[in-house]
Amino acid sequence: AQSVTQLDSQVPVFEEAPVELRCNYSSSVSVYLFWYVQYPNQGLQLLLKYLSGSTLVKGINGFEAEFNKSQTSFHLRKPSVHISDTAEYFCAVSGSNDYKLSFGAGTTVTVRA
Amino acid sequence: DTEVIQTPKHLVMGMTNKKSLKCEQHMGHRAMYWYKQKAKKPPELMFVYSYEKLSINESVPSRFSPECPNSSLLNLHLHALQPEDSALYLCASSQGDRNSPLHFGNGTRLTVT
């Protein structure tokens, strides 16, 4: 089975500053990795995904993530955040032998002016 | 059409009521999901339908009864719920492959009184 650990439960950040959200996974098989964002009173929206190939993945809204197999990490970054990036961010993993998606506990990002 | 539509947006029901949550997608997705999400927590998988057949039931109490009338529709029938069942109920769909991302609806906010 796969599991995900999001290392930061809350990340406060000032507008136009960079942000990094950390995600580590554990799995004994090949994995597929995802970052989702949940704005208040909404469902989850896919930001980006890593399936295979290039380890640097670009997503929507200026976000990118880097897959690091040796460190079993998939950290999410944005070079300059906006107030509208205030949301809950979930890292998720599915394995090559499992249809179930395992979510991390989530990271609350609060962007202040 | 890239949306998953859930109705109603909000629902308040008593413990003796019977109600249903509805979900619809027209993306041709083969798998549909019900998740339960408590405040400040990640979504928890409840049920998965694949090709209109129930493929995963995460030991959900029988007071929750899923139904998949066709490949575009998913219902969740509710009966004799408890106050602790109050949560955001999210529907999602996907192509059904292990590397396919989930597309989520905006959820039904359920309050059991």
GROMACS .gro file of C-alpha atoms in nm, chain B:
model
  113
  114ASP     CA    1  -1.820   1.927  -2.059
  115THR     CA    2  -1.552   1.878  -1.794
  116GLU     CA    3  -1.767   1.911  -1.486
  117VAL     CA    4  -1.899   1.685  -1.216
  118ILE     CA    5  -2.232   1.822  -1.097
  119GLN     CA    6  -2.359   1.745  -0.749
  120THR     CA    7  -2.703   1.822  -0.609
  121PRO     CA    8  -2.813   1.952  -0.370
  122LYS     CA    9  -2.538   2.188  -0.256
  123HIS     CA   10  -2.667   2.183   0.101
  124LEU     CA   11  -2.888   1.935   0.284
  125VAL     CA   12  -3.023   1.933   0.636
  126MET     CA   13  -3.195   1.616   0.749
  127GLY     CA   14  -3.320   1.460   1.067
  128MET     CA   15  -3.206   1.123   1.190
  129THR     CA   16  -3.528   0.954   1.074
  130ASN     CA   17  -3.533   1.108   0.726
  131LYS     CA   18  -3.453   0.943   0.395
  132LYS     CA   19  -3.273   1.157   0.139
  133SER     CA   20  -3.053   1.112  -0.167
  134LEU     CA   21  -2.745   1.286  -0.300
  135LYS     CA   22  -2.701   1.300  -0.675
  136CYS     CA   23  -2.397   1.322  -0.900
  137GLU     CA   24  -2.370   1.354  -1.278
  138GLN     CA   25  -2.079   1.361  -1.522
  139HIS     CA   26  -2.072   1.368  -1.903
  140MET     CA   27  -1.700   1.319  -1.962
  141GLY     CA   28  -1.737   0.954  -2.058
  142HIS     CA   29  -1.558   0.847  -1.741
  143ARG     CA   30  -1.585   0.479  -1.647
  144ALA     CA   31  -1.532   0.512  -1.274
  145MET     CA   32  -1.728   0.713  -1.019
  146TYR     CA   33  -1.654   0.767  -0.653
  147TRP     CA   34  -1.811   0.886  -0.330
  148TYR     CA   35  -1.590   1.051  -0.070
  149LYS     CA   36  -1.670   1.189   0.274
  150GLN     CA   37  -1.475   1.489   0.399
  151LYS     CA   38  -1.477   1.627   0.751
  152ALA     CA   39  -1.358   1.981   0.818
  153LYS     CA   40  -0.980   2.030   0.788
  154LYS     CA   41  -0.933   1.663   0.687
  155PRO     CA   42  -0.857   1.490   0.358
  156PRO     CA   43  -1.136   1.312   0.170
  157GLU     CA   44  -1.208   0.956   0.281
  158LEU     CA   45  -1.307   0.705   0.016
  159MET     CA   46  -1.650   0.545   0.064
  160PHE     CA   47  -1.744   0.370  -0.261
  161VAL     CA   48  -1.610   0.314  -0.612
  162TYR     CA   49  -1.813   0.214  -0.916
  163SER     CA   50  -1.637   0.084  -1.223
  164TYR     CA   51  -1.841   0.025  -1.538
  165GLU     CA   52  -2.157   0.078  -1.329
  166LYS     CA   53  -2.065  -0.202  -1.089
  167LEU     CA   54  -1.968  -0.151  -0.726
  168SER     CA   55  -1.599  -0.238  -0.707
  169ILE     CA   56  -1.497  -0.092  -0.369
  170ASN     CA   57  -1.695  -0.047  -0.048
  171GLU     CA   58  -1.472   0.084   0.229
  172SER     CA   59  -1.675  -0.085   0.504
  173VAL     CA   60  -1.928   0.197   0.499
  174PRO     CA   61  -2.231   0.156   0.731
  175SER     CA   62  -2.545   0.032   0.560
  176ARG     CA   63  -2.726   0.359   0.633
  177PHE     CA   64  -2.535   0.480   0.324
  178SER     CA   65  -2.651   0.305   0.006
  179PRO     CA   66  -2.489   0.387  -0.329
  180GLU     CA   67  -2.652   0.340  -0.666
  181CYS     CA   68  -2.521   0.381  -1.020
  182PRO     CA   69  -2.821   0.389  -1.258
  183ASN     CA   70  -2.599   0.443  -1.564
  184SER     CA   71  -2.246   0.545  -1.656
  185SER     CA   72  -2.320   0.916  -1.607
  186LEU     CA   73  -2.513   0.910  -1.281
  187LEU     CA   74  -2.428   0.822  -0.925
  188ASN     CA   75  -2.658   0.845  -0.624
  189LEU     CA   76  -2.603   0.808  -0.253
  190HIS     CA   77  -2.915   0.714  -0.058
  191LEU     CA   78  -2.919   0.816   0.306
  192HIS     CA   79  -3.134   0.670   0.582
  193ALA     CA   80  -3.125   0.687   0.960
  194LEU     CA   81  -2.807   0.892   0.970
  195GLN     CA   82  -2.632   1.004   1.285
  196PRO     CA   83  -2.511   1.357   1.369
  197GLU     CA   84  -2.152   1.240   1.322
  198ASP     CA   85  -2.235   1.173   0.956
  199SER     CA   86  -2.250   1.549   0.902
  200ALA     CA   87  -1.977   1.628   0.648
  201LEU     CA   88  -1.905   1.736   0.293
  202TYR     CA   89  -1.984   1.452   0.052
  203LEU     CA   90  -1.781   1.465  -0.265
  204CYS     CA   91  -1.846   1.282  -0.589
  205ALA     CA   92  -1.562   1.223  -0.833
  206SER     CA   93  -1.509   1.051  -1.165
  207SER     CA   94  -1.211   0.927  -1.363
  208GLN     CA   95  -1.114   0.719  -1.663
  209GLY     CA   96  -1.065   0.437  -1.416
  210ASP     CA   97  -0.697   0.373  -1.478
  211ARG     CA   98  -0.453   0.381  -1.188
  212ASN     CA   99  -0.283   0.690  -1.332
  213SER     CA  100  -0.602   0.879  -1.411
  214PRO     CA  101  -0.667   1.187  -1.201
  215LEU     CA  102  -0.999   1.232  -1.028
  216HIS     CA  103  -1.241   1.507  -1.128
  217PHE     CA  104  -1.437   1.626  -0.826
  218GLY     CA  105  -1.771   1.794  -0.789
  219ASN     CA  106  -1.817   2.079  -0.541
  220GLY     CA  107  -1.986   1.852  -0.294
  221THR     CA  108  -2.302   1.839  -0.086
  222ARG     CA  109  -2.274   1.989   0.261
  223LEU     CA  110  -2.481   1.754   0.479
  224THR     CA  111  -2.600   1.840   0.827
  225VAL     CA  112  -2.776   1.572   1.032
  226THR     CA  113  -2.984   1.709   1.320
   0.00000   0.00000   0.00000
